[in-house]
Short mmCIF file of C-alpha atoms and ligand atoms in Angstrom, two decimals:
data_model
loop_
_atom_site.label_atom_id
_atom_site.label_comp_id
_atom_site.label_asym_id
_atom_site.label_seq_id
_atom_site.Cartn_x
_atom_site.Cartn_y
_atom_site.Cartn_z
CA UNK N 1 2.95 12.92 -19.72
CA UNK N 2 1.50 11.85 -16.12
CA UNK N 3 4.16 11.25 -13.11
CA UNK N 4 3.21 8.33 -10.87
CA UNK N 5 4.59 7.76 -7.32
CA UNK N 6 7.33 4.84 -7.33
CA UNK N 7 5.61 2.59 -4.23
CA UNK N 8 5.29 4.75 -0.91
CA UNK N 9 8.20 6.93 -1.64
CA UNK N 10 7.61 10.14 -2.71
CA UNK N 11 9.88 10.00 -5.95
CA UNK N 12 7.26 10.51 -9.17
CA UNK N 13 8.20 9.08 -12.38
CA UNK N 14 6.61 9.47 -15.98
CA UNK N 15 4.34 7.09 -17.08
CA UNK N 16 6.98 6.00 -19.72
CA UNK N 17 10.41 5.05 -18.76
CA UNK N 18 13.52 5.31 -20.89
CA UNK N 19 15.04 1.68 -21.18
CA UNK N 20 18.86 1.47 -22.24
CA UNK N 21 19.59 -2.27 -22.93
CA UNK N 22 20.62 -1.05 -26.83
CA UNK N 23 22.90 1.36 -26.31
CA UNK N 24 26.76 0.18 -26.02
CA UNK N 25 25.43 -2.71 -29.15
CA UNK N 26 23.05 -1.59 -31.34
CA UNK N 27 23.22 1.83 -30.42
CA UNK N 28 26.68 4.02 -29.94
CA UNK N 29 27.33 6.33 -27.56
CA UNK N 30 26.34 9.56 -29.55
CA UNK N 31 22.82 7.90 -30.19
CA UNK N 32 22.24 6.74 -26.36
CA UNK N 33 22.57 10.95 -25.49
CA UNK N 34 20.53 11.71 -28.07
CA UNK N 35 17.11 9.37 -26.99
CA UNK N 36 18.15 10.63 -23.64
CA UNK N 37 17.95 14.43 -24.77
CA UNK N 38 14.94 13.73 -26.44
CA UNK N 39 13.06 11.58 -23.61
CA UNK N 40 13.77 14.46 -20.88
CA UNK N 41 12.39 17.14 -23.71
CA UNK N 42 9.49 15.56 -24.38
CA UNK N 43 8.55 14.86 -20.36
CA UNK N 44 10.41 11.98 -19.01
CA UNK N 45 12.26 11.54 -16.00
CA UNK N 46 13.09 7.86 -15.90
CA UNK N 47 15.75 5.80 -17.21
CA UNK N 48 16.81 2.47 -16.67
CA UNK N 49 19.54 0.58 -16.70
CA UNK N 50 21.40 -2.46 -15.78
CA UNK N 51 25.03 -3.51 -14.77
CA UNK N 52 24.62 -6.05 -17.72
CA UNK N 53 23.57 -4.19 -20.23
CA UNK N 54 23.71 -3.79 -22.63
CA UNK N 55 22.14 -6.88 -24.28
CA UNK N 56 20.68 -8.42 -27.42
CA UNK N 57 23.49 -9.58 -27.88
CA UNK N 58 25.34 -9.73 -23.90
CA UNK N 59 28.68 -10.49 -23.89
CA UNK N 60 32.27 -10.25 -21.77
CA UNK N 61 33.61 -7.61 -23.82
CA UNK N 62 30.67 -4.91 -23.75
CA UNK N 63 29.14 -5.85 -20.39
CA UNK N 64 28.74 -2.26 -18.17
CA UNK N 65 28.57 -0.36 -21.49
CA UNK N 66 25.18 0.90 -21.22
CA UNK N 67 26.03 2.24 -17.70
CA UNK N 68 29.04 3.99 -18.40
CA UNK N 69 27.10 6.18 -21.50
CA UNK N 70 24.62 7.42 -19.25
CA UNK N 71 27.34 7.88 -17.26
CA UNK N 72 29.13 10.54 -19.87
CA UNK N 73 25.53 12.20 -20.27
CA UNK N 74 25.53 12.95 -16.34
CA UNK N 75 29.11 14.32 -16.80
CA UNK N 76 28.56 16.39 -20.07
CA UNK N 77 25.35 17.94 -18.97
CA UNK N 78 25.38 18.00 -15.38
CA UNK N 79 21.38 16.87 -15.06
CA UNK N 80 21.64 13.90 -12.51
CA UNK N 81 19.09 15.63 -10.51
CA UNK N 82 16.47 15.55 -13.88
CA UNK N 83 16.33 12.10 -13.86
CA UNK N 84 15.35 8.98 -11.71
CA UNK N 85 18.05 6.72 -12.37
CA UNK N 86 17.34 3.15 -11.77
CA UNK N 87 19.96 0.24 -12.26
CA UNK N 88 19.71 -3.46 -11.26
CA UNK N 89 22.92 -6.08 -9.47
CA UNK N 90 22.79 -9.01 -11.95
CA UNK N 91 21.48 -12.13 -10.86
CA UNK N 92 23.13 -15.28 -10.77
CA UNK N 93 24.77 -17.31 -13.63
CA UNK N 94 26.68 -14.65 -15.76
CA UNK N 95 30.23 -16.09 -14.80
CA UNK N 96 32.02 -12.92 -16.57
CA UNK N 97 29.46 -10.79 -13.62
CA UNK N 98 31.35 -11.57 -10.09
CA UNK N 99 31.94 -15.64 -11.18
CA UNK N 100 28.11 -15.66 -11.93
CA UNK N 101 27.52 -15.80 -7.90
CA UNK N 102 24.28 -15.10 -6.22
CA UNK N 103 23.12 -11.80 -4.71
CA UNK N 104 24.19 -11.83 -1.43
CA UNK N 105 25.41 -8.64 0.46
CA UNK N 106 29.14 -8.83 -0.49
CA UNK N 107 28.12 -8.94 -4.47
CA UNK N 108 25.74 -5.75 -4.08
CA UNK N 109 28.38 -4.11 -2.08
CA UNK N 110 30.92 -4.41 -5.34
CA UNK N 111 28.06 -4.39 -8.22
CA UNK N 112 27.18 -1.00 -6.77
CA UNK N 113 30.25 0.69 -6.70
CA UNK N 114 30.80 -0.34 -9.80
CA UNK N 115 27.69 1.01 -11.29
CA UNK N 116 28.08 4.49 -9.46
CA UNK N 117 31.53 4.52 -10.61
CA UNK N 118 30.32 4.28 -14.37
CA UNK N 119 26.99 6.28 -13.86
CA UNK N 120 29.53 8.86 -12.46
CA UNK N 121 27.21 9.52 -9.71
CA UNK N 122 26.91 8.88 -6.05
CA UNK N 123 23.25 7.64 -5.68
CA UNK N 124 20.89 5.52 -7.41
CA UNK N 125 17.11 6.42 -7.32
CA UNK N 126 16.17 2.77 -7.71
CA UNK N 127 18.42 -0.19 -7.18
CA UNK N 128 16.68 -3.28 -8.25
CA UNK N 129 17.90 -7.52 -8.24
CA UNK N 130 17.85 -8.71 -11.90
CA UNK N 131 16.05 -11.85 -10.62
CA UNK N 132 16.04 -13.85 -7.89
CA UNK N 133 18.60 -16.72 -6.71
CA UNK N 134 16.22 -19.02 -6.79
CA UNK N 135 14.68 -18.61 -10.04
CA UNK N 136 11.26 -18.28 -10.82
CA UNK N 137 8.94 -18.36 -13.87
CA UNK N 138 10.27 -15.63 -15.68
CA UNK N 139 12.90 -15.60 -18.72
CA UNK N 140 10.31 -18.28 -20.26
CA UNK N 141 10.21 -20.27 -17.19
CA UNK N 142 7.13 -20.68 -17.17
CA UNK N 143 6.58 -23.79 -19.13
CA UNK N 144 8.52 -25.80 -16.71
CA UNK N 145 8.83 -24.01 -13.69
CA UNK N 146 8.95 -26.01 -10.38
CA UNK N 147 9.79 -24.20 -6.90
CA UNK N 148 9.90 -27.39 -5.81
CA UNK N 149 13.86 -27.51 -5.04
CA UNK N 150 13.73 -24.49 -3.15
CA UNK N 151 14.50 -24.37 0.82
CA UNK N 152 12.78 -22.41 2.48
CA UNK N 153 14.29 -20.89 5.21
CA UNK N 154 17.56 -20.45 2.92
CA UNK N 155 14.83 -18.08 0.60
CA UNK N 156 14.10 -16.01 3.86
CA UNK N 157 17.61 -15.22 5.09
CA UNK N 158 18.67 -14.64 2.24
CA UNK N 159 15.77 -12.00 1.43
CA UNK N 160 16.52 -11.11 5.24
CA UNK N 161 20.46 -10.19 4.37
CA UNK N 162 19.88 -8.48 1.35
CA UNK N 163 17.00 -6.25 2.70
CA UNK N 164 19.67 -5.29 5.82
CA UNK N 165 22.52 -4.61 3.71
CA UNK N 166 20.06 -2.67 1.59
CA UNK N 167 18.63 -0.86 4.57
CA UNK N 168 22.91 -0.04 5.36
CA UNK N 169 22.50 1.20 1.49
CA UNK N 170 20.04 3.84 2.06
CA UNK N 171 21.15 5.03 5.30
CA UNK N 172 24.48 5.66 3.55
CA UNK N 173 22.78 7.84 0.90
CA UNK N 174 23.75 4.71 -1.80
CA UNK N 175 20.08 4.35 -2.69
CA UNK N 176 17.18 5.81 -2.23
CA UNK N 177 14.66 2.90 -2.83
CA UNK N 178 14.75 -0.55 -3.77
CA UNK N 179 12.80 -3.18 -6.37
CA UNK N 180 12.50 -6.11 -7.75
CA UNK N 181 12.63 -7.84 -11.38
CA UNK N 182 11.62 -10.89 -12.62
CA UNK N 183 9.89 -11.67 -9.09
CA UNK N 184 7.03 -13.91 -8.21
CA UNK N 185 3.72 -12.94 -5.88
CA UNK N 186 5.19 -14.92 -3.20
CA UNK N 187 8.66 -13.63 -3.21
CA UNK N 188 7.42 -10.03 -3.56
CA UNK N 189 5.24 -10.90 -0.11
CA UNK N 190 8.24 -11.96 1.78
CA UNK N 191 10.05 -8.82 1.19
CA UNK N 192 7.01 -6.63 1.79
CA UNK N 193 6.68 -8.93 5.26
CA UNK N 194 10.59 -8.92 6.39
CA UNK N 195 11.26 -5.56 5.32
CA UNK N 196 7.90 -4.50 7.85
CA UNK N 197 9.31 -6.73 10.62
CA UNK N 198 12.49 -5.40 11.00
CA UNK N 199 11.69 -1.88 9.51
CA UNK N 200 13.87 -2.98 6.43
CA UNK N 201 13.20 -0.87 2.80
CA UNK N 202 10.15 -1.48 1.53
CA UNK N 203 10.16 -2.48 -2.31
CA UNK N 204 8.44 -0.08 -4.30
CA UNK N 205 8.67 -1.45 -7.61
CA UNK N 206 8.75 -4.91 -9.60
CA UNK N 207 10.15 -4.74 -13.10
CA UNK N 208 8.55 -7.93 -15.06
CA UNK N 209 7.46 -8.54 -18.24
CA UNK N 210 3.88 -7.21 -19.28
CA UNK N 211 2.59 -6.58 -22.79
CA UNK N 212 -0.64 -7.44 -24.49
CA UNK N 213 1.15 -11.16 -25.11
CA UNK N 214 2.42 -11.90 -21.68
CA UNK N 215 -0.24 -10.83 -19.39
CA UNK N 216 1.06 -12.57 -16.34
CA UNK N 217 0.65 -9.52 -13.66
CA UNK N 218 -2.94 -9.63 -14.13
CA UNK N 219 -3.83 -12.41 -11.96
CA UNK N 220 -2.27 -12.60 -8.35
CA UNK N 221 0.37 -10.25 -8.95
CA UNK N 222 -2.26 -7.44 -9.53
CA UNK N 223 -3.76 -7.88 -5.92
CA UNK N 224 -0.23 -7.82 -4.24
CA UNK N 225 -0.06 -4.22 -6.32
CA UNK N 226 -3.05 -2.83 -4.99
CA UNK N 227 -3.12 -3.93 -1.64
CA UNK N 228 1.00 -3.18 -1.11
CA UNK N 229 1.55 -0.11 -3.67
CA UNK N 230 3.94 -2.13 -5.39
CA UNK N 231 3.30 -0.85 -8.53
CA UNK N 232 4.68 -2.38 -12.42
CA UNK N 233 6.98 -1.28 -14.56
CA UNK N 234 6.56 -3.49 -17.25
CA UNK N 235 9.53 -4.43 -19.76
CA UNK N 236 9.01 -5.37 -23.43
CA UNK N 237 5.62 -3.92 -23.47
CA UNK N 238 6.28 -3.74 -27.33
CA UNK N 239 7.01 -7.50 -27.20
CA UNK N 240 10.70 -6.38 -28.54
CA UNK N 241 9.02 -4.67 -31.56
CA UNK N 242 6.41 -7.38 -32.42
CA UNK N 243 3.37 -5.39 -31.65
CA UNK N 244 4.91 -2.72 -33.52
CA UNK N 245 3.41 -3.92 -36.78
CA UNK N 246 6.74 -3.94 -38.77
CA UNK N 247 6.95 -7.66 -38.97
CA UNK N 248 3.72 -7.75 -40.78
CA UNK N 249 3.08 -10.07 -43.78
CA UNK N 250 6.55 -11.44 -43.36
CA UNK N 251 9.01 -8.35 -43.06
CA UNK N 252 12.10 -8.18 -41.70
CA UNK N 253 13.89 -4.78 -41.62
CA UNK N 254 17.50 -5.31 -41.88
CA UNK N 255 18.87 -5.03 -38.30
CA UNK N 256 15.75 -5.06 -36.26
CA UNK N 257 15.79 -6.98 -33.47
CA UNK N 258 14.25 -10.45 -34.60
CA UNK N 259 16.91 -10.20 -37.99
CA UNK N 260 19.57 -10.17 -34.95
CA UNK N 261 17.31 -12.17 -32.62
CA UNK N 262 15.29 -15.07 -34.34
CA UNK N 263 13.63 -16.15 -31.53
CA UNK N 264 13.67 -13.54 -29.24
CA UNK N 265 14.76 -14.75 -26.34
CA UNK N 266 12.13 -17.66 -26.69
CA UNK N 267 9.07 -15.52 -27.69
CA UNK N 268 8.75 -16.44 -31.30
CA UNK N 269 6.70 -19.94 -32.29
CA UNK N 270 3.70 -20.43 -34.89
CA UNK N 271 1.06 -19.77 -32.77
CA UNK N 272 2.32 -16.45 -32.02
CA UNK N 273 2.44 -14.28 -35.40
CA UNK N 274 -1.34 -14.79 -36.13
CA UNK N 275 -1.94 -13.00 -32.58
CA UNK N 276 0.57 -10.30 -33.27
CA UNK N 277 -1.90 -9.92 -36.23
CA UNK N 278 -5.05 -9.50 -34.48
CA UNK N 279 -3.46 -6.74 -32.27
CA UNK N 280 -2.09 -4.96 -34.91
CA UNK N 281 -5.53 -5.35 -36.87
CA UNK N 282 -7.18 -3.59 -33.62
CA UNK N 283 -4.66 -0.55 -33.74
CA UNK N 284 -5.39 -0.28 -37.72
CA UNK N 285 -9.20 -1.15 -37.36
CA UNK N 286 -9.13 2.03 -34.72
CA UNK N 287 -6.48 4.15 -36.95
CA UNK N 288 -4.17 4.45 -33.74
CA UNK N 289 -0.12 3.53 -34.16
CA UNK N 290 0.08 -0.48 -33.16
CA UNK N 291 3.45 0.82 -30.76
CA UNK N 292 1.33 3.26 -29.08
CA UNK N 293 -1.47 1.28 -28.58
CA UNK N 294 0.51 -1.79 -27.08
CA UNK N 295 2.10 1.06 -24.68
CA UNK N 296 -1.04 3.19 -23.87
CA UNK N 297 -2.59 -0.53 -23.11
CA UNK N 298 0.25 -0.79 -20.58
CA UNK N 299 -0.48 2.56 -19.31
CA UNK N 300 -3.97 2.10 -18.56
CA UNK N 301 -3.55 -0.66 -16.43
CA UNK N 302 -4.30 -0.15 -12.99
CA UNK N 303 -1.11 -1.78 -11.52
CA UNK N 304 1.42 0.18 -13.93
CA UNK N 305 3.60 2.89 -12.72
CA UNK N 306 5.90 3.25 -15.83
CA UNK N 307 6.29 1.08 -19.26
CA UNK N 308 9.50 0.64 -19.89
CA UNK N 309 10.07 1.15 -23.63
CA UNK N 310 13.07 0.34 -25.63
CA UNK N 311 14.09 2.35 -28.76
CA UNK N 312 17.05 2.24 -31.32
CA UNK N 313 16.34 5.18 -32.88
CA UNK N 314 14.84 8.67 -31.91
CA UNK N 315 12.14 8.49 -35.12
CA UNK N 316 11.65 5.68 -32.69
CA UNK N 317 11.44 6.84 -29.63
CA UNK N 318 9.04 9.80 -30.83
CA UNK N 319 6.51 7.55 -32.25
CA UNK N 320 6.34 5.30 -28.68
CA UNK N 321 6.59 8.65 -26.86
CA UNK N 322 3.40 9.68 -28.52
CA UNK N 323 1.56 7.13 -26.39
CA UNK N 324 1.48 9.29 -23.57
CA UNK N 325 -0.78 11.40 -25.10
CA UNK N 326 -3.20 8.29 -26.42
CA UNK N 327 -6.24 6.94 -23.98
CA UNK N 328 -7.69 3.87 -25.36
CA UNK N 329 -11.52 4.31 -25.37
CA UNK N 330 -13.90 1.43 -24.30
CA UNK N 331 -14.37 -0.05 -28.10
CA UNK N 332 -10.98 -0.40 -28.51
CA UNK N 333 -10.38 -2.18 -25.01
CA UNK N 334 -13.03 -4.29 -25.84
CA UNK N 335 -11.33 -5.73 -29.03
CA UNK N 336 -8.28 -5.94 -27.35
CA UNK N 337 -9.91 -8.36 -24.63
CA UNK N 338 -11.78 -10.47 -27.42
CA UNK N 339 -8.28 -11.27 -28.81
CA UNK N 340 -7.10 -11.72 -25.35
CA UNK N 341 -9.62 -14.20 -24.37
CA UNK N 342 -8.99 -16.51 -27.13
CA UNK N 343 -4.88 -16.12 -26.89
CA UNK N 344 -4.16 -15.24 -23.10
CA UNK N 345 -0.62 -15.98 -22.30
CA UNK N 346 0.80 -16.18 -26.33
CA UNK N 347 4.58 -17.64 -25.75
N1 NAP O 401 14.35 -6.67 -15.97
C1 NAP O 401 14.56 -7.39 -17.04
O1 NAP O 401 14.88 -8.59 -16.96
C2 NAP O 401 14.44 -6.74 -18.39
C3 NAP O 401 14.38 -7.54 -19.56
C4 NAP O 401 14.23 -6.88 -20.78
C5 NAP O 401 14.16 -5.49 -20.85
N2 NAP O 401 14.24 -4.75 -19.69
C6 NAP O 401 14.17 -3.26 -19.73
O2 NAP O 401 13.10 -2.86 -20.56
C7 NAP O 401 13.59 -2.04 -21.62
C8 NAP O 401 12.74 -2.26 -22.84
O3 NAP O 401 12.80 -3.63 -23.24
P1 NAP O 401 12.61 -4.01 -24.76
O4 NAP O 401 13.65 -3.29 -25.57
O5 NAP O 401 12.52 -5.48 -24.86
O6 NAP O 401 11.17 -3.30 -25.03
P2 NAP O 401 10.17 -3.20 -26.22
O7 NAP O 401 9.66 -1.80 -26.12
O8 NAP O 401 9.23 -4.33 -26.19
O9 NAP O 401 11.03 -3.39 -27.58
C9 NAP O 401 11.89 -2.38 -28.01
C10 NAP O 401 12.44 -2.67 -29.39
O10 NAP O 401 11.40 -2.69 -30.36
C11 NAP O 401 11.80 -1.97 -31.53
N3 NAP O 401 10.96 -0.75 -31.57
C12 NAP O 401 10.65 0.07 -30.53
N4 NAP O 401 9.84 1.05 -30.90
C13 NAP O 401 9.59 0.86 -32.21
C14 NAP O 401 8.80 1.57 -33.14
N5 NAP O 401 8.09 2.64 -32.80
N6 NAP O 401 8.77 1.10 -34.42
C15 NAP O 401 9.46 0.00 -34.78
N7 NAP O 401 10.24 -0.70 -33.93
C16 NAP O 401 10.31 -0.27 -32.65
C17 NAP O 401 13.27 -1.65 -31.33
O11 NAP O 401 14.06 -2.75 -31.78
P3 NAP O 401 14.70 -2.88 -33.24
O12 NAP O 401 14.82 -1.52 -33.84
O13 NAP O 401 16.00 -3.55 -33.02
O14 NAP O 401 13.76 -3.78 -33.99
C18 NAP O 401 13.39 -1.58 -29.82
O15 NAP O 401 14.69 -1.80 -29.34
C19 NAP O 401 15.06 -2.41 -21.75
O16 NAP O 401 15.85 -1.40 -22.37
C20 NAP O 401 15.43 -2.61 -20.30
O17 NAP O 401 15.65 -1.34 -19.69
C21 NAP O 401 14.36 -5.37 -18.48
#
């Protein structure tokens, strides 16, 4: 496993982080400790969470669930200090989250007591915003996606608010860094630019989505990452099990995440199976695991910090684990960019 500095703090995570968005639904309680045991065994030191989670499905009645098991592991074991613990204030629109308000100082002030109090600890490593107020072309955006509504100077003091109140975060010992999630290249920009004017925290981090079917970082989002050390952590860089292989031919393991999730959250049309395919054909063609190849892929990009990987089981989590050990040699990247040059951007 290879530790990577978060941005231009000095925090180093593993290459692959632990995501938690199953546990508190699809996983219990007893199961969430147990990928966590595992994960710090076998090298990890990141997890990441979310005041909403868990998810697939999100609802009123388990909302802060996923929070509150690591939150049991930290008080059973006593290894806060093993991990960097990342969480995220929900974004706007989730009316059982604070009304479904916007981010604004006043909602991170309660959303993060509220995680501490159910992390059982009195720091976060990494506090990130779920996505912006204003939207962006994230979530499957993307096919419509029109700033054209937004104001302006409303974007920047809002950014300008949040990054104080965050800087009153950090001095307070709250936080120790701050992201971003589902954030655009210019958005990103304007906190790197605030946060230097007025010697705000600087992001280190932007949690999108990245796999080999949703390439967007690669274009002017993989600039701002060089030239700012903001680096990825990509979500879904299994394309919630797709590039796994175990849809192949048709199947559909009883409970996996497309027999609970038809669509995925938007991801699944016609045009994207026969891609899924093609991937899966390189992994076999090169007798590597398809999971660990989609992850390794991740890994290997220039802009990535840490893959964020989601399990529901430990067999699992062992397999996806096993990437960290996998370096994909120049044939195989070069069959991975034929099929990416005839399907760039799948769903
Ligand atoms: N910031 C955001 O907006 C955002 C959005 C989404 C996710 N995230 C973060 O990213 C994490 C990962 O997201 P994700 O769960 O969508 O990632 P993913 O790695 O693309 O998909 C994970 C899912 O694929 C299946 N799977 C994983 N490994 C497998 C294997 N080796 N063999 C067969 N099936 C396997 C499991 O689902 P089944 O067993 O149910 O099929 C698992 O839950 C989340 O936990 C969360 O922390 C963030």
């Amino acid at each position: 496993m290879e530790y990577r500095k978060l941005g231009r703090s000095d925090i180093e995570v593993s290459e692959i982080c632990l995501g938690s968005m199953t546990w508190g639904t699809q996983n219990s309680e007893a199961e969430g400790h147990a990928q966590i045991d595992y994960a710090l065994d076998h090298g990890v030191n990141f997890i990441d969470t979310a005041e909403l989670y868990p998810s697939n499905p999100m609802s009123a009645e388990t909302v802060g669930r996923t929070e509150e098991i690591i939150g049991t592991w930290v008080a059973k074991t006593g290894r806060r200090d093993e991990v960097v613990l990342a969480t995220k204030v929900a974004g706007n629109g989730i009316d059982y989250i604070q009304d479904g308000i916007d981010i604004s100082p006043e909602k991170i002030r309660l959303s993060l007591d509220s995680s501490l109090r159910k992390l059982q600890t009195d720091y976060v490593d990494l506090y990130q915003l779920h996505w912006p107020n204003r939207g962006s072309y994230h979530f499957r955006q993307n096919w419509k996606f029109d700033p054209g509504g937004q104001n302006t100077q409303q974007t920047l003091d809002h950014i300008h608010a949040v990054l104080e109140y965050l800087g009153d975060l950090v001095a307070a010992g709250k936080i120790r860094t701050i992201g971003l999630s589902n954030e655009t290249c210019w958005g990103t920009s304007q906190f790197l630019q605030i946060a230097a004017a007025h010697d705000f925290p600087r992001v280190v981090s932007l949690q999108n989505e990245y796999s080999l079917m949703y390439r967007s970082h690669d274009l002017d989002l993989a600039e701002l990452s060089h030239h700012e050390q903001v680096g990825l952590l990509p979500y879904s860089p299994l394309a919630c099990g797709m590039l796994t292989g175990k849809y192949e031919n048709g199947a559909r393991p009883a409970g996996s995440r497309l027999t609970t999730n038809p669509d995925l959250w938007g991801r699944v049309n016609d045009g994207v199976w026969p891609v899924i395919d093609q991937y899966v054909g390189v992994a076999r063609k090169h007798g590597i695991d398809p999971a660990q190849m989609a992850i390794a892929f991740c890994n290997q990009r220039p802009f990535v910090t840490s893959s964020i990987i989601g399990a529901t089981s430990v067999e699992q989590l062992a397999v996806n684990l096993g990437a960290a050990e996998l370096e994909l040699g120049d044939e195989v990247l070069e069959d991975i960019h034929q099929v990416y040059r005839q399907h760039p951007i799948p769903y």
